[in-house]
CSV table of C-alpha atoms and ligand atoms in Angstrom, one decimal:
chain,number,residue,atom,x,y,z
B,14,MET,CA,13.3,41.7,-34.0
B,15,VAL,CA,12.6,38.0,-34.4
B,16,ASP,CA,10.1,36.0,-36.4
B,17,LEU,CA,9.0,33.1,-34.2
B,18,GLY,CA,5.8,32.6,-36.2
B,19,ALA,CA,7.7,31.9,-39.5
B,20,GLN,CA,10.2,29.8,-37.5
B,21,TYR,CA,7.4,27.7,-36.1
B,22,GLU,CA,5.7,27.2,-39.5
B,23,ARG,CA,8.9,25.6,-40.8
B,24,ILE,CA,8.9,23.0,-38.1
B,25,GLN,CA,5.2,22.9,-37.3
B,26,LYS,CA,4.7,19.2,-37.8
B,27,GLU,CA,7.5,18.2,-35.5
B,28,ILE,CA,6.6,20.7,-32.8
B,29,ASP,CA,2.9,19.8,-32.9
B,30,ASP,CA,3.7,16.1,-32.6
B,31,ALA,CA,6.1,16.7,-29.7
B,32,VAL,CA,3.6,18.8,-27.9
B,33,LEU,CA,0.6,16.5,-28.5
B,34,GLY,CA,2.7,13.5,-27.6
B,35,THR,CA,3.6,15.0,-24.3
B,36,ILE,CA,0.0,16.0,-23.5
B,37,ARG,CA,-1.2,12.5,-24.3
B,38,SER,CA,1.6,11.0,-22.2
B,39,THR,CA,0.4,13.2,-19.2
B,40,LYS,CA,4.0,13.2,-18.1
B,41,PHE,CA,4.1,17.0,-17.5
B,42,ILE,CA,6.7,17.2,-14.8
B,43,GLY,CA,10.0,15.5,-15.3
B,44,GLY,CA,9.7,12.4,-17.4
B,45,PRO,CA,11.2,11.2,-20.7
B,46,GLU,CA,11.1,14.6,-22.5
B,47,VAL,CA,13.0,16.4,-19.8
B,48,ASP,CA,15.5,13.5,-19.5
B,49,GLY,CA,15.8,13.3,-23.3
B,50,PHE,CA,16.5,17.0,-23.7
B,51,LYS,CA,19.0,16.9,-20.8
B,52,ALA,CA,21.0,14.1,-22.4
B,53,GLU,CA,20.8,15.7,-25.9
B,54,LEU,CA,22.0,19.0,-24.7
B,55,GLU,CA,24.8,17.4,-22.8
B,56,ALA,CA,25.9,15.7,-26.0
B,57,TYR,CA,25.6,18.8,-28.1
B,58,LEU,CA,27.6,20.9,-25.6
B,59,GLY,CA,30.1,18.2,-24.7
B,60,VAL,CA,29.4,18.7,-21.0
B,61,LYS,CA,29.0,16.1,-18.3
B,62,HIS,CA,25.9,17.6,-16.7
B,63,VAL,CA,23.0,19.7,-17.7
B,64,ILE,CA,20.5,20.5,-15.0
B,65,PRO,CA,17.3,21.9,-16.6
B,66,CYS,CA,15.5,24.6,-14.6
B,67,ALA,CA,12.7,27.1,-14.9
B,68,ASN,CA,14.5,30.1,-16.5
B,69,GLY,CA,17.9,31.6,-16.9
B,70,THR,CA,17.7,33.8,-13.8
B,71,ASP,CA,17.0,30.8,-11.7
B,72,ALA,CA,20.0,29.0,-13.3
B,73,LEU,CA,22.3,31.8,-12.1
B,74,GLN,CA,20.7,31.8,-8.7
B,75,ILE,CA,21.0,28.0,-8.3
B,76,ALA,CA,24.6,28.1,-9.4
B,77,MET,CA,25.5,30.7,-6.8
B,78,MET,CA,23.6,28.8,-4.1
B,79,ALA,CA,25.4,25.6,-5.0
B,80,LEU,CA,28.8,27.3,-4.3
B,81,GLY,CA,27.7,27.9,-0.7
B,82,LEU,CA,28.5,31.6,-0.8
B,83,LYS,CA,28.0,33.7,2.4
B,84,PRO,CA,26.4,37.1,2.7
B,85,GLY,CA,29.1,39.8,2.0
B,86,ASP,CA,31.0,37.6,-0.4
B,87,GLU,CA,31.8,39.6,-3.5
B,88,VAL,CA,30.8,38.6,-7.0
B,89,ILE,CA,32.4,40.5,-9.9
B,90,THR,CA,30.2,41.1,-13.0
B,91,PRO,CA,30.0,43.6,-15.9
B,92,THR,CA,27.7,46.6,-15.5
B,93,PHE,CA,26.8,46.3,-19.1
B,94,THR,CA,24.4,43.4,-19.0
B,95,TYR,CA,20.8,42.4,-18.4
B,96,ILE,CA,19.6,43.0,-14.8
B,97,ALA,CA,19.3,39.2,-14.0
B,98,THR,CA,23.0,38.7,-13.7
B,99,ALA,CA,23.4,41.2,-10.8
B,100,GLU,CA,19.9,40.7,-9.4
B,101,VAL,CA,20.5,37.2,-8.1
B,102,ILE,CA,23.8,38.2,-6.6
B,103,ALA,CA,22.0,40.9,-4.5
B,104,LEU,CA,19.1,38.6,-3.8
B,105,LEU,CA,21.3,36.1,-2.2
B,106,GLY,CA,22.8,38.8,0.1
B,107,LEU,CA,26.1,38.7,-1.9
B,108,THR,CA,27.8,41.9,-3.0
B,109,PRO,CA,27.8,42.7,-6.7
B,110,VAL,CA,31.0,44.3,-7.7
B,111,LEU,CA,30.5,45.9,-11.1
B,112,VAL,CA,33.2,46.5,-13.7
B,113,ASP,CA,33.4,48.0,-17.1
B,114,VAL,CA,33.5,46.1,-20.4
B,115,ASP,CA,36.1,45.8,-23.1
B,116,ALA,CA,35.9,48.4,-25.8
B,117,ASP,CA,36.2,45.9,-28.6
B,118,THR,CA,34.0,43.0,-27.6
B,119,TYR,CA,31.7,44.6,-25.0
B,120,THR,CA,32.3,41.6,-22.7
B,121,ILE,CA,33.9,41.9,-19.2
B,122,ASP,CA,37.2,43.8,-19.1
B,123,ILE,CA,39.8,41.4,-17.7
B,124,ALA,CA,42.1,44.1,-16.4
B,125,GLN,CA,39.3,45.7,-14.5
B,126,VAL,CA,38.3,42.3,-13.1
B,127,GLU,CA,41.9,41.9,-11.8
B,128,ALA,CA,41.8,45.4,-10.2
B,129,ALA,CA,38.5,44.6,-8.5
B,130,ILE,CA,39.6,41.4,-6.8
B,131,THR,CA,39.7,41.5,-3.0
B,132,PRO,CA,40.1,38.8,-0.4
B,133,ARG,CA,36.3,38.6,-0.3
B,134,THR,CA,35.9,37.9,-4.1
B,135,LYS,CA,34.4,34.5,-4.5
B,136,VAL,CA,33.0,34.4,-8.0
B,137,ILE,CA,33.3,36.2,-11.4
B,138,VAL,CA,30.3,36.1,-13.7
B,139,PRO,CA,31.3,37.0,-17.3
B,140,VAL,CA,28.4,37.5,-19.7
B,141,HIS,CA,28.8,36.2,-23.2
B,142,LEU,CA,27.1,39.3,-24.5
B,143,TYR,CA,25.3,39.4,-27.8
B,144,GLY,CA,26.5,35.9,-28.7
B,145,GLN,CA,30.2,35.8,-28.3
B,146,CYS,CA,32.4,34.6,-25.4
B,147,ALA,CA,34.2,36.8,-23.0
B,148,ASP,CA,38.0,36.3,-22.9
B,149,MET,CA,37.7,33.0,-21.0
B,150,GLU,CA,41.3,31.9,-21.2
B,151,ARG,CA,42.5,34.9,-19.3
B,152,LEU,CA,39.5,34.9,-16.9
B,153,LEU,CA,40.0,31.2,-16.1
B,154,ALA,CA,43.7,31.7,-15.4
B,155,LEU,CA,42.9,34.7,-13.2
B,156,GLY,CA,40.3,32.7,-11.3
B,157,GLU,CA,42.7,29.8,-10.8
B,158,ARG,CA,45.4,32.1,-9.5
B,159,HIS,CA,43.1,33.7,-6.9
B,160,GLY,CA,41.0,30.6,-6.1
B,161,ILE,CA,37.9,32.3,-7.6
B,162,HIS,CA,35.1,30.4,-9.4
B,163,ILE,CA,33.8,31.4,-12.8
B,164,ILE,CA,30.1,31.2,-13.5
B,165,GLU,CA,29.3,31.9,-17.2
B,166,ASP,CA,26.1,33.8,-18.0
B,167,ASN,CA,25.6,32.1,-21.3
B,168,ALA,CA,22.0,33.2,-21.9
B,169,GLN,CA,23.0,34.8,-25.2
B,170,ALA,CA,25.7,32.6,-26.6
B,171,ILE,CA,24.5,29.0,-26.6
B,172,GLY,CA,26.2,27.2,-29.5
B,173,ALA,CA,29.2,29.5,-29.6
B,174,ASP,CA,32.6,27.9,-29.1
B,175,TYR,CA,35.9,29.1,-27.8
B,176,LEU,CA,39.4,28.3,-28.9
B,177,PHE,CA,42.1,28.0,-26.2
B,178,SER,CA,45.7,28.6,-27.0
B,179,SER,CA,46.3,24.9,-26.4
B,180,GLY,CA,44.2,24.3,-29.5
B,181,LYS,CA,41.3,22.9,-27.5
B,182,VAL,CA,37.8,24.1,-28.6
B,183,VAL,CA,35.0,24.1,-26.1
B,184,MET,CA,31.4,25.2,-26.1
B,185,ALA,CA,30.3,28.4,-24.4
B,186,GLY,CA,28.8,27.7,-21.0
B,187,THR,CA,31.0,24.6,-20.3
B,188,MET,CA,34.2,26.4,-19.2
B,189,GLY,CA,33.4,27.7,-15.8
B,190,ILE,CA,32.5,25.8,-12.7
B,191,PHE,CA,29.0,26.5,-13.9
B,192,GLY,CA,27.4,27.8,-17.1
B,193,CYS,CA,23.9,29.1,-17.1
B,194,THR,CA,21.5,29.6,-20.0
B,195,SER,CA,18.0,30.7,-20.8
B,196,PHE,CA,15.4,29.3,-23.2
B,197,PHE,CA,13.3,32.5,-23.2
B,198,PRO,CA,11.5,32.5,-26.6
B,199,SER,CA,13.7,35.1,-28.3
B,200,LYS,CA,17.0,33.5,-27.2
B,201,ASN,CA,19.0,31.5,-29.8
B,202,LEU,CA,17.6,28.2,-28.4
B,203,GLY,CA,14.2,29.4,-27.3
B,204,CYS,CA,11.2,27.5,-26.1
B,205,TYR,CA,7.5,28.5,-26.1
B,206,GLY,CA,7.5,29.9,-22.6
B,207,ASP,CA,10.2,30.0,-19.9
B,208,GLY,CA,13.1,27.6,-19.5
B,209,GLY,CA,16.7,27.5,-18.4
B,210,ALA,CA,19.6,25.2,-17.6
B,211,ILE,CA,22.8,24.9,-15.6
B,212,MET,CA,25.8,23.2,-17.0
B,213,THR,CA,28.8,21.8,-15.2
B,214,ASN,CA,31.5,19.2,-15.6
B,215,ASP,CA,31.8,18.8,-11.8
B,216,ASP,CA,29.9,15.7,-10.5
B,217,GLU,CA,29.6,17.1,-6.9
B,218,MET,CA,28.4,20.5,-8.1
B,219,ALA,CA,25.9,18.8,-10.4
B,220,ARG,CA,24.5,16.8,-7.5
B,221,ILE,CA,24.2,19.9,-5.3
B,222,ALA,CA,22.7,22.1,-8.0
B,223,LYS,CA,20.1,19.4,-8.9
B,224,MET,CA,19.2,19.1,-5.2
B,225,ILE,CA,18.8,22.9,-4.8
B,226,ALA,CA,16.6,23.1,-7.9
B,227,SER,CA,14.3,20.5,-6.4
B,228,HIS,CA,13.6,21.9,-2.9
B,229,GLY,CA,17.0,20.9,-1.5
B,230,GLN,CA,15.8,17.3,-1.7
B,231,SER,CA,18.2,14.4,-1.7
B,232,LYS,CA,15.6,11.7,-1.6
B,233,GLN,CA,11.8,12.1,-1.7
B,234,TYR,CA,10.7,14.1,1.4
B,235,VAL,CA,14.3,14.3,2.6
B,236,HIS,CA,15.6,17.8,2.4
B,237,ASP,CA,19.3,18.4,3.1
B,238,VAL,CA,19.6,22.1,2.2
B,239,VAL,CA,17.2,25.0,1.7
B,240,GLY,CA,16.5,25.0,-2.0
B,241,CYS,CA,13.9,26.3,-4.4
B,242,ASN,CA,11.4,24.9,-6.9
B,243,SER,CA,12.8,25.4,-10.4
B,244,ARG,CA,11.8,23.0,-13.1
B,245,LEU,CA,11.8,22.9,-16.9
B,246,ASP,CA,8.4,21.6,-17.7
B,247,ALA,CA,8.0,18.6,-20.1
B,248,LEU,CA,6.1,20.6,-22.8
B,249,GLN,CA,9.0,23.0,-23.1
B,250,ALA,CA,11.5,20.2,-23.0
B,251,ALA,CA,9.7,18.5,-25.9
B,252,ILE,CA,9.8,21.7,-27.9
B,253,LEU,CA,13.5,22.2,-27.1
B,254,ARG,CA,14.3,18.7,-28.3
B,255,VAL,CA,13.0,19.6,-31.7
B,256,LYS,CA,14.6,23.0,-31.8
B,257,LEU,CA,18.0,21.8,-30.6
B,258,ARG,CA,18.2,19.7,-33.8
B,259,TYR,CA,18.0,23.0,-35.7
B,260,LEU,CA,20.3,25.1,-33.5
B,261,ASP,CA,23.3,24.9,-35.8
B,262,GLU,CA,21.2,25.8,-38.8
B,263,TYR,CA,19.7,28.7,-36.8
B,264,ILE,CA,23.1,29.9,-35.9
B,265,ALA,CA,24.3,29.7,-39.5
B,266,ASN,CA,21.3,31.8,-40.6
B,267,ARG,CA,22.0,34.4,-38.0
B,268,GLN,CA,25.7,34.5,-39.1
B,269,ALA,CA,24.6,35.0,-42.7
B,270,VAL,CA,22.5,38.0,-41.7
B,271,ALA,CA,25.4,39.4,-39.6
B,272,ASP,CA,27.8,39.0,-42.6
B,273,ALA,CA,25.4,40.9,-44.9
B,274,TYR,CA,25.1,43.7,-42.3
B,275,GLY,CA,28.8,43.7,-41.9
B,276,ASP,CA,29.4,44.0,-45.7
B,277,ALA,CA,26.9,46.9,-45.8
B,278,PHE,CA,28.1,48.9,-42.8
B,279,GLU,CA,31.8,48.0,-42.4
B,280,LYS,CA,33.2,51.0,-44.2
B,281,HIS,CA,30.6,53.4,-42.9
B,282,PRO,CA,32.4,56.2,-41.0
B,283,ARG,CA,29.5,56.6,-38.5
B,284,ILE,CA,28.5,52.9,-38.0
B,285,ARG,CA,30.7,50.6,-36.1
B,286,ILE,CA,30.0,46.9,-36.7
B,287,PRO,CA,30.5,44.2,-34.0
B,288,ASN,CA,34.1,43.3,-33.5
B,289,GLN,CA,34.8,39.6,-33.2
B,290,HIS,CA,37.2,38.2,-30.6
B,291,PRO,CA,39.6,35.9,-32.5
B,292,ARG,CA,39.1,33.1,-30.0
B,293,SER,CA,35.3,33.0,-30.0
B,294,THR,CA,32.7,32.3,-32.6
B,295,HIS,CA,29.8,34.7,-32.6
B,296,VAL,CA,26.3,33.3,-32.7
B,297,PHE,CA,24.7,36.8,-33.0
B,298,HIS,CA,21.9,36.7,-30.4
B,299,GLN,CA,22.0,40.4,-31.2
B,300,TYR,CA,23.4,42.3,-34.1
B,301,THR,CA,24.4,45.5,-32.3
B,302,VAL,CA,26.1,48.4,-34.0
B,303,VAL,CA,27.6,51.4,-32.3
B,304,LEU,CA,26.6,54.7,-33.8
B,305,ASN,CA,29.0,57.6,-33.9
B,306,GLY,CA,27.6,61.1,-33.9
B,307,ILE,CA,24.1,60.0,-34.8
B,308,ASP,CA,20.9,61.0,-33.0
B,309,ARG,CA,19.8,57.5,-32.1
B,310,ASP,CA,16.2,58.4,-31.2
B,311,ARG,CA,15.7,60.1,-34.5
B,312,LEU,CA,17.2,57.2,-36.4
B,313,ARG,CA,15.0,54.7,-34.5
B,314,ASN,CA,11.9,56.8,-35.3
B,315,PHE,CA,12.8,56.9,-39.0
B,316,LEU,CA,13.3,53.1,-38.9
B,317,ALA,CA,10.0,52.6,-37.0
B,318,GLN,CA,8.1,54.7,-39.5
B,319,ASN,CA,9.5,52.5,-42.3
B,320,GLY,CA,8.5,49.3,-40.4
B,321,VAL,CA,11.9,48.4,-39.2
B,322,PRO,CA,12.1,47.5,-35.5
B,323,SER,CA,15.3,48.3,-33.5
B,324,MET,CA,16.2,47.9,-29.9
B,325,ILE,CA,18.7,49.3,-27.3
B,326,TYR,CA,20.4,46.6,-25.3
B,327,TYR,CA,20.9,48.1,-22.8
B,328,PRO,CA,19.9,51.8,-22.3
B,329,ILE,CA,20.7,51.9,-18.6
B,330,PRO,CA,23.7,50.1,-17.1
B,331,LEU,CA,23.5,48.4,-13.8
B,332,HIS,CA,25.5,51.0,-11.9
B,333,LYS,CA,22.9,53.6,-12.8
B,334,GLN,CA,19.9,51.5,-11.8
B,335,LYS,CA,18.0,52.6,-8.7
B,336,ALA,CA,18.1,49.0,-7.4
B,337,PHE,CA,21.9,49.1,-7.4
B,338,GLN,CA,22.4,52.6,-6.1
B,339,ASP,CA,25.6,52.3,-4.2
B,340,THR,CA,28.0,55.0,-3.2
B,341,ARG,CA,30.9,52.6,-4.1
B,342,TYR,CA,30.2,53.2,-7.7
B,343,ASP,CA,32.1,56.2,-9.0
B,344,ASP,CA,30.1,57.7,-11.9
B,345,ALA,CA,33.2,58.1,-14.0
B,346,ALA,CA,34.3,54.5,-13.6
B,347,PHE,CA,32.5,52.9,-16.5
B,348,PRO,CA,33.4,55.0,-19.6
B,349,VAL,CA,33.0,52.2,-22.2
B,350,THR,CA,29.6,51.1,-20.8
B,351,ASP,CA,28.4,54.7,-20.6
B,352,MET,CA,29.4,55.3,-24.2
B,353,LEU,CA,27.7,52.0,-25.3
B,354,CYS,CA,24.5,52.7,-23.5
B,355,ASP,CA,24.3,56.0,-25.4
B,356,ASN,CA,25.2,54.7,-28.8
B,357,VAL,CA,24.3,51.0,-29.3
B,358,LEU,CA,21.5,50.0,-31.6
B,359,SER,CA,20.4,46.4,-32.2
B,360,LEU,CA,19.0,45.6,-35.6
B,361,PRO,CA,16.6,42.7,-36.4
B,362,ILE,CA,18.4,39.4,-36.7
B,363,HIS,CA,16.7,36.0,-36.8
B,364,THR,CA,16.6,32.6,-38.4
B,365,GLU,CA,13.9,33.4,-41.0
B,366,MET,CA,15.2,36.7,-42.5
B,367,ASP,CA,15.1,36.6,-46.3
B,368,ALA,CA,17.3,38.5,-48.7
B,369,ASP,CA,14.6,41.1,-49.5
B,370,GLN,CA,14.0,42.0,-45.9
B,371,LEU,CA,17.7,42.2,-45.2
B,372,GLU,CA,18.3,44.5,-48.2
B,373,TYR,CA,15.4,46.7,-47.2
B,374,ILE,CA,16.6,47.1,-43.6
B,375,ILE,CA,20.1,47.9,-44.7
B,376,GLN,CA,18.8,50.5,-47.1
B,377,LYS,CA,16.6,52.1,-44.5
B,378,VAL,CA,19.5,52.2,-42.0
B,379,LEU,CA,21.7,53.9,-44.5
B,380,GLU,CA,19.0,56.3,-45.5
B,381,GLY,CA,18.2,57.2,-41.9
B,382,VAL,CA,21.9,57.8,-41.1
B,383,ALA,CA,22.4,59.8,-44.3
B,384,ALA,CA,19.4,62.1,-43.4
B,385,GLN,CA,21.3,63.4,-40.4
N,416,LIG,C1,17.9,36.5,-20.9
N,416,LIG,C2,19.0,36.7,-20.0
N,416,LIG,C3,19.0,36.2,-18.7
N,416,LIG,C4,17.8,35.7,-18.0
N,416,LIG,O1,17.1,34.7,-18.5
N,416,LIG,P1,15.5,34.4,-18.2
N,416,LIG,O2,15.3,33.1,-18.7
N,416,LIG,O3,14.7,35.5,-18.8
N,416,LIG,O4,15.4,34.4,-16.7
N,416,LIG,C5,20.1,36.4,-17.9
N,416,LIG,N1,21.2,37.0,-18.4
N,416,LIG,C6,21.3,37.5,-19.7
N,416,LIG,C7,22.5,38.1,-20.1
N,416,LIG,C8,20.2,37.4,-20.5
N,416,LIG,O5,20.2,37.9,-21.7
């Protein structure tokens, strides 16, 4: 699905120098690489504070801890997402309230969010799924009206931007009280292990989140709150500093692949290409089509036999996971998600794909579909 080997080869010298330099410095925890990456990511995103941490799941957890939520507080999030989003909600003793996604963009459905708000709702967590932003303008207005915070799960859309009706353009992950992202290797800005970050424009929230990520420590050996231990290590920061310089190029490469897939499949009666929200750019963390009347397993087998990987993000929605079995979820309440889980197919998309590979994949997808 991705080609991290070829990507590394193209920047090998810079990466090797960064890694060896860090090893020789013996500054493995914190230090100039972590500080440098933090400052460079802040500049890239145009956000006041980046707090690096150990992974994207921790970023979500720390953001929720920083808001001082109490057990029983409700957090609204889409059921069509990766488990991490809802997992941390439950882990903190909060109540996940799942809603369906929008049929065009597969991001959180704002009307359903509105209907799910109760006096206990404290946070909404939209997920910028597959690489494009949820409908943030409406969501932020809704949050403001009800005094509810927005935490963006931006693990899949770093580098995307969003246009407000005022004409203001802002980066994904910098619109809510917190934005959270992941540097898992296959993400658009991936390191060579685990990593994550929290973004905020709020000075006080930044101070609290930073303290929580570091054992609740305000000064050395002084602990004001119960926190956790969540650090981005210096080797990963050094790698990320190199890769951040290529992020815009990587995004452009992904968009070029998406354009080619779009041209090939756009008019196909049984393949629906991704719809783009007019306010958000799409950085195509995934290129996910929706199949119509096609036996997906059979198509995947055909593709696999021809050396073309494909994935299903996600086969089982949160409301059907055993971990979230909850009588409050009515099985018929999530028709868009249920349809997507049965029909989505993600095709290879990455920064190193060449024209021949792309042509081959397109041809095999069309052949596999035609064979049914
Ligand atoms: C990858 C991902 C996460 C979690 O990131 P990790 O770094 O693996 O903990 C959270 N939410 C979404 C939507 C993701 O895709």
